JSON list of C-alpha atoms in Angstrom, two decimals:
[
{"chain": "K", "resi": 29, "resn": "MET", "atom": "CA", "xyz": [-137.28, -119.75, 7.10]},
{"chain": "K", "resi": 30, "resn": "THR", "atom": "CA", "xyz": [-136.42, -116.96, 5.15]},
{"chain": "K", "resi": 31, "resn": "ARG", "atom": "CA", "xyz": [-132.50, -116.36, 4.84]},
{"chain": "K", "resi": 32, "resn": "GLN", "atom": "CA", "xyz": [-130.13, -113.60, 4.37]},
{"chain": "K", "resi": 33, "resn": "ARG", "atom": "CA", "xyz": [-128.96, -113.53, 0.63]},
{"chain": "K", "resi": 34, "resn": "ILE", "atom": "CA", "xyz": [-125.35, -113.70, 0.40]},
{"chain": "K", "resi": 35, "resn": "GLN", "atom": "CA", "xyz": [-123.63, -111.85, -2.70]},
{"chain": "K", "resi": 36, "resn": "ARG", "atom": "CA", "xyz": [-119.58, -112.29, -4.01]},
{"chain": "K", "resi": 37, "resn": "SER", "atom": "CA", "xyz": [-117.94, -111.03, -5.89]},
{"chain": "K", "resi": 38, "resn": "ASP", "atom": "CA", "xyz": [-115.79, -112.67, -8.24]},
{"chain": "K", "resi": 39, "resn": "ARG", "atom": "CA", "xyz": [-112.68, -112.51, -6.61]},
{"chain": "K", "resi": 40, "resn": "GLU", "atom": "CA", "xyz": [-114.41, -113.54, -3.06]},
{"chain": "K", "resi": 41, "resn": "TRP", "atom": "CA", "xyz": [-115.79, -116.68, -5.18]},
{"chain": "K", "resi": 42, "resn": "ARG", "atom": "CA", "xyz": [-112.14, -117.70, -6.48]},
{"chain": "K", "resi": 43, "resn": "GLU", "atom": "CA", "xyz": [-110.67, -116.81, -2.71]},
{"chain": "K", "resi": 44, "resn": "LEU", "atom": "CA", "xyz": [-113.49, -119.22, -1.27]},
{"chain": "K", "resi": 45, "resn": "LEU", "atom": "CA", "xyz": [-113.48, -121.90, -3.77]},
{"chain": "K", "resi": 46, "resn": "THR", "atom": "CA", "xyz": [-111.43, -124.59, -5.52]},
{"chain": "K", "resi": 47, "resn": "GLU", "atom": "CA", "xyz": [-111.07, -124.01, -9.32]},
{"chain": "K", "resi": 48, "resn": "GLU", "atom": "CA", "xyz": [-113.43, -126.98, -9.71]},
{"chain": "K", "resi": 49, "resn": "GLU", "atom": "CA", "xyz": [-115.63, -125.86, -7.27]},
{"chain": "K", "resi": 50, "resn": "TYR", "atom": "CA", "xyz": [-115.67, -122.52, -8.62]},
{"chain": "K", "resi": 51, "resn": "ARG", "atom": "CA", "xyz": [-115.89, -123.59, -12.47]},
{"chain": "K", "resi": 52, "resn": "VAL", "atom": "CA", "xyz": [-119.12, -125.91, -11.49]},
{"chain": "K", "resi": 53, "resn": "GLY", "atom": "CA", "xyz": [-120.85, -123.59, -8.63]},
{"chain": "K", "resi": 54, "resn": "VAL", "atom": "CA", "xyz": [-119.94, -120.01, -10.22]},
{"chain": "K", "resi": 55, "resn": "LYS", "atom": "CA", "xyz": [-119.88, -120.65, -14.16]},
{"chain": "K", "resi": 56, "resn": "GLU", "atom": "CA", "xyz": [-122.61, -123.14, -13.68]},
{"chain": "K", "resi": 57, "resn": "GLY", "atom": "CA", "xyz": [-120.36, -126.07, -15.16]},
{"chain": "K", "resi": 58, "resn": "THR", "atom": "CA", "xyz": [-120.87, -129.78, -14.05]},
{"chain": "K", "resi": 59, "resn": "GLU", "atom": "CA", "xyz": [-118.72, -132.57, -12.88]},
{"chain": "K", "resi": 60, "resn": "ARG", "atom": "CA", "xyz": [-118.10, -135.72, -14.36]},
{"chain": "K", "resi": 61, "resn": "ALA", "atom": "CA", "xyz": [-120.50, -138.31, -13.69]},
{"chain": "K", "resi": 62, "resn": "PHE", "atom": "CA", "xyz": [-119.21, -140.74, -11.17]},
{"chain": "K", "resi": 63, "resn": "THR", "atom": "CA", "xyz": [-116.04, -138.70, -9.95]},
{"chain": "K", "resi": 64, "resn": "PRO", "atom": "CA", "xyz": [-114.36, -139.96, -6.91]},
{"chain": "K", "resi": 65, "resn": "GLY", "atom": "CA", "xyz": [-115.42, -137.71, -4.05]},
{"chain": "K", "resi": 66, "resn": "ASN", "atom": "CA", "xyz": [-119.50, -136.41, -5.26]},
{"chain": "K", "resi": 67, "resn": "LEU", "atom": "CA", "xyz": [-121.27, -137.95, -2.59]},
{"chain": "K", "resi": 68, "resn": "ASN", "atom": "CA", "xyz": [-122.87, -139.81, -5.01]},
{"chain": "K", "resi": 69, "resn": "ASP", "atom": "CA", "xyz": [-122.02, -143.29, -2.75]},
{"chain": "K", "resi": 70, "resn": "GLU", "atom": "CA", "xyz": [-122.43, -141.26, 0.59]},
{"chain": "K", "resi": 71, "resn": "LYS", "atom": "CA", "xyz": [-125.40, -143.06, 2.57]},
{"chain": "K", "resi": 72, "resn": "ARG", "atom": "CA", "xyz": [-124.94, -141.88, 5.80]},
{"chain": "K", "resi": 73, "resn": "PRO", "atom": "CA", "xyz": [-128.34, -140.14, 7.46]},
{"chain": "K", "resi": 74, "resn": "GLY", "atom": "CA", "xyz": [-126.82, -136.59, 7.43]},
{"chain": "K", "resi": 75, "resn": "LEU", "atom": "CA", "xyz": [-127.24, -133.30, 5.29]},
{"chain": "K", "resi": 76, "resn": "TYR", "atom": "CA", "xyz": [-126.12, -131.91, 2.45]},
{"chain": "K", "resi": 77, "resn": "HIS", "atom": "CA", "xyz": [-124.54, -127.68, 2.99]},
{"chain": "K", "resi": 78, "resn": "CYS", "atom": "CA", "xyz": [-123.68, -125.69, 0.31]},
{"chain": "K", "resi": 79, "resn": "LYS", "atom": "CA", "xyz": [-120.08, -124.63, -0.23]},
{"chain": "K", "resi": 80, "resn": "GLY", "atom": "CA", "xyz": [-120.77, -120.94, -0.58]},
{"chain": "K", "resi": 81, "resn": "CYS", "atom": "CA", "xyz": [-122.58, -120.35, 2.28]},
{"chain": "K", "resi": 82, "resn": "ASP", "atom": "CA", "xyz": [-122.70, -123.65, 4.21]},
{"chain": "K", "resi": 83, "resn": "THR", "atom": "CA", "xyz": [-126.42, -123.73, 3.95]},
{"chain": "K", "resi": 84, "resn": "PRO", "atom": "CA", "xyz": [-128.76, -126.97, 4.69]},
{"chain": "K", "resi": 85, "resn": "VAL", "atom": "CA", "xyz": [-129.64, -127.24, 1.07]},
{"chain": "K", "resi": 86, "resn": "TRP", "atom": "CA", "xyz": [-130.06, -131.07, 0.48]},
{"chain": "K", "resi": 87, "resn": "SER", "atom": "CA", "xyz": [-131.62, -134.06, 3.53]},
{"chain": "K", "resi": 88, "resn": "SER", "atom": "CA", "xyz": [-130.09, -137.74, 3.28]},
{"chain": "K", "resi": 89, "resn": "GLU", "atom": "CA", "xyz": [-133.67, -138.23, 3.62]},
{"chain": "K", "resi": 90, "resn": "HIS", "atom": "CA", "xyz": [-134.76, -137.32, 0.40]},
{"chain": "K", "resi": 91, "resn": "LYS", "atom": "CA", "xyz": [-131.56, -139.15, -1.39]},
{"chain": "K", "resi": 92, "resn": "PHE", "atom": "CA", "xyz": [-131.92, -141.99, -3.78]},
{"chain": "K", "resi": 93, "resn": "ASP", "atom": "CA", "xyz": [-130.41, -143.90, -6.47]},
{"chain": "K", "resi": 94, "resn": "SER", "atom": "CA", "xyz": [-130.79, -142.81, -10.05]},
{"chain": "K", "resi": 95, "resn": "GLY", "atom": "CA", "xyz": [-128.17, -144.37, -11.54]},
{"chain": "K", "resi": 96, "resn": "THR", "atom": "CA", "xyz": [-126.52, -141.03, -12.83]},
{"chain": "K", "resi": 97, "resn": "GLY", "atom": "CA", "xyz": [-123.49, -140.91, -11.40]},
{"chain": "K", "resi": 98, "resn": "TRP", "atom": "CA", "xyz": [-124.82, -137.38, -9.72]},
{"chain": "K", "resi": 99, "resn": "PRO", "atom": "CA", "xyz": [-126.01, -137.34, -5.70]},
{"chain": "K", "resi": 100, "resn": "SER", "atom": "CA", "xyz": [-130.14, -137.29, -6.71]},
{"chain": "K", "resi": 101, "resn": "PHE", "atom": "CA", "xyz": [-132.52, -136.12, -4.38]},
{"chain": "K", "resi": 102, "resn": "TRP", "atom": "CA", "xyz": [-136.60, -135.61, -5.15]},
{"chain": "K", "resi": 103, "resn": "GLN", "atom": "CA", "xyz": [-136.79, -132.94, -3.11]},
{"chain": "K", "resi": 104, "resn": "PRO", "atom": "CA", "xyz": [-134.97, -129.72, -1.32]},
{"chain": "K", "resi": 105, "resn": "ALA", "atom": "CA", "xyz": [-134.10, -130.08, 2.36]},
{"chain": "K", "resi": 106, "resn": "GLU", "atom": "CA", "xyz": [-136.70, -127.46, 2.90]},
{"chain": "K", "resi": 107, "resn": "PRO", "atom": "CA", "xyz": [-139.28, -125.19, 0.83]},
{"chain": "K", "resi": 108, "resn": "GLY", "atom": "CA", "xyz": [-137.62, -122.17, -0.88]},
{"chain": "K", "resi": 109, "resn": "ILE", "atom": "CA", "xyz": [-134.21, -123.02, -0.20]},
{"chain": "K", "resi": 110, "resn": "ILE", "atom": "CA", "xyz": [-133.36, -123.46, -3.64]},
{"chain": "K", "resi": 111, "resn": "GLU", "atom": "CA", "xyz": [-134.34, -121.70, -6.69]},
{"chain": "K", "resi": 112, "resn": "THR", "atom": "CA", "xyz": [-134.42, -122.58, -10.39]},
{"chain": "K", "resi": 113, "resn": "LYS", "atom": "CA", "xyz": [-133.90, -120.90, -13.68]},
{"chain": "K", "resi": 114, "resn": "THR", "atom": "CA", "xyz": [-134.49, -122.12, -17.38]},
{"chain": "K", "resi": 115, "resn": "ASP", "atom": "CA", "xyz": [-131.00, -122.95, -18.79]},
{"chain": "K", "resi": 116, "resn": "PHE", "atom": "CA", "xyz": [-130.77, -122.99, -22.55]},
{"chain": "K", "resi": 117, "resn": "LYS", "atom": "CA", "xyz": [-126.97, -124.10, -22.96]},
{"chain": "K", "resi": 118, "resn": "MET", "atom": "CA", "xyz": [-128.43, -127.05, -24.34]},
{"chain": "K", "resi": 119, "resn": "ILE", "atom": "CA", "xyz": [-130.86, -127.63, -27.31]},
{"chain": "K", "resi": 120, "resn": "ILE", "atom": "CA", "xyz": [-133.80, -128.25, -25.16]},
{"chain": "K", "resi": 121, "resn": "PRO", "atom": "CA", "xyz": [-134.23, -126.12, -22.26]},
{"chain": "K", "resi": 122, "resn": "ARG", "atom": "CA", "xyz": [-133.25, -127.60, -19.21]},
{"chain": "K", "resi": 123, "resn": "THR", "atom": "CA", "xyz": [-133.95, -126.51, -15.45]},
{"chain": "K", "resi": 124, "resn": "GLU", "atom": "CA", "xyz": [-131.71, -125.55, -13.38]},
{"chain": "K", "resi": 125, "resn": "CYS", "atom": "CA", "xyz": [-130.89, -125.16, -9.84]},
{"chain": "K", "resi": 126, "resn": "HIS", "atom": "CA", "xyz": [-129.07, -122.67, -7.36]},
{"chain": "K", "resi": 127, "resn": "CYS", "atom": "CA", "xyz": [-128.57, -121.83, -3.28]},
{"chain": "K", "resi": 128, "resn": "ALA", "atom": "CA", "xyz": [-131.07, -119.47, -2.66]},
{"chain": "K", "resi": 129, "resn": "VAL", "atom": "CA", "xyz": [-128.83, -117.82, 0.25]},
{"chain": "K", "resi": 130, "resn": "CYS", "atom": "CA", "xyz": [-125.80, -117.43, -2.22]},
{"chain": "K", "resi": 131, "resn": "GLY", "atom": "CA", "xyz": [-126.42, -118.19, -5.60]},
{"chain": "K", "resi": 132, "resn": "LEU", "atom": "CA", "xyz": [-124.12, -121.17, -6.07]},
{"chain": "K", "resi": 133, "resn": "HIS", "atom": "CA", "xyz": [-124.89, -123.19, -9.09]},
{"chain": "K", "resi": 134, "resn": "MET", "atom": "CA", "xyz": [-126.00, -126.30, -8.04]},
{"chain": "K", "resi": 135, "resn": "GLY", "atom": "CA", "xyz": [-127.19, -128.64, -10.89]},
{"chain": "K", "resi": 136, "resn": "HIS", "atom": "CA", "xyz": [-130.59, -129.07, -12.56]},
{"chain": "K", "resi": 137, "resn": "VAL", "atom": "CA", "xyz": [-134.01, -130.81, -11.72]},
{"chain": "K", "resi": 138, "resn": "PHE", "atom": "CA", "xyz": [-135.97, -132.95, -13.90]},
{"chain": "K", "resi": 139, "resn": "LYS", "atom": "CA", "xyz": [-139.44, -134.59, -14.05]},
{"chain": "K", "resi": 140, "resn": "ASP", "atom": "CA", "xyz": [-138.23, -138.41, -13.68]},
{"chain": "K", "resi": 141, "resn": "GLY", "atom": "CA", "xyz": [-138.10, -138.84, -10.61]},
{"chain": "K", "resi": 142, "resn": "PRO", "atom": "CA", "xyz": [-139.78, -141.19, -7.80]},
{"chain": "K", "resi": 143, "resn": "PRO", "atom": "CA", "xyz": [-142.46, -140.33, -5.40]},
{"chain": "K", "resi": 144, "resn": "PRO", "atom": "CA", "xyz": [-143.96, -138.40, -3.76]},
{"chain": "K", "resi": 145, "resn": "THR", "atom": "CA", "xyz": [-142.70, -135.42, -6.24]},
{"chain": "K", "resi": 146, "resn": "GLY", "atom": "CA", "xyz": [-142.02, -137.26, -9.26]},
{"chain": "K", "resi": 147, "resn": "GLU", "atom": "CA", "xyz": [-138.79, -135.23, -9.39]},
{"chain": "K", "resi": 148, "resn": "ARG", "atom": "CA", "xyz": [-134.94, -135.89, -9.87]},
{"chain": "K", "resi": 149, "resn": "TRP", "atom": "CA", "xyz": [-132.71, -133.04, -8.68]},
{"chain": "K", "resi": 150, "resn": "CYS", "atom": "CA", "xyz": [-129.27, -133.83, -9.89]},
{"chain": "K", "resi": 151, "resn": "ILE", "atom": "CA", "xyz": [-126.56, -132.13, -8.01]},
{"chain": "K", "resi": 152, "resn": "ASN", "atom": "CA", "xyz": [-122.89, -131.63, -8.60]},
{"chain": "K", "resi": 153, "resn": "GLY", "atom": "CA", "xyz": [-121.42, -132.76, -5.24]},
{"chain": "K", "resi": 154, "resn": "VAL", "atom": "CA", "xyz": [-118.42, -130.67, -5.64]},
{"chain": "K", "resi": 155, "resn": "VAL", "atom": "CA", "xyz": [-120.46, -127.95, -4.47]},
{"chain": "K", "resi": 156, "resn": "LEU", "atom": "CA", "xyz": [-121.74, -129.69, -1.39]},
{"chain": "K", "resi": 157, "resn": "ASP", "atom": "CA", "xyz": [-120.33, -130.35, 1.64]},
{"chain": "K", "resi": 158, "resn": "PHE", "atom": "CA", "xyz": [-121.83, -133.61, 3.83]},
{"chain": "K", "resi": 159, "resn": "ARG", "atom": "CA", "xyz": [-122.38, -133.52, 7.40]},
{"chain": "K", "resi": 160, "resn": "PRO", "atom": "CA", "xyz": [-123.05, -136.85, 9.19]},
{"chain": "K", "resi": 161, "resn": "GLN", "atom": "CA", "xyz": [-126.25, -137.01, 11.36]},
{"chain": "K", "resi": 162, "resn": "GLU", "atom": "CA", "xyz": [-125.21, -137.16, 15.28]}
]
């Protein structure tokens, strides 16, 4: 499904997000592992929506316990809803992921996840809103 892209000014982001959501989502930061309320321990069926645009980006069907302290998924909710780019902030390049609709930074994807993809999408819960399945 193709969705219309959203672009926001820095001012709009600051009005929409809390300071921590802005630091992580716009400035491409990382929340601390095991942060209370970061959705790592959320076990109910449902969808995780982007706080920047309300797009459903992750599904509980693809969530697994990676033991890392961040919500982890083996694939996005639908193809093309998450985009990636190379992150050179650490010594070793990593693959950073963003919402394809608004560009909000979500986290990183690694090649050490479970089948069927072998991927671990390690996501900052602070940039997500969880909606339980009705």
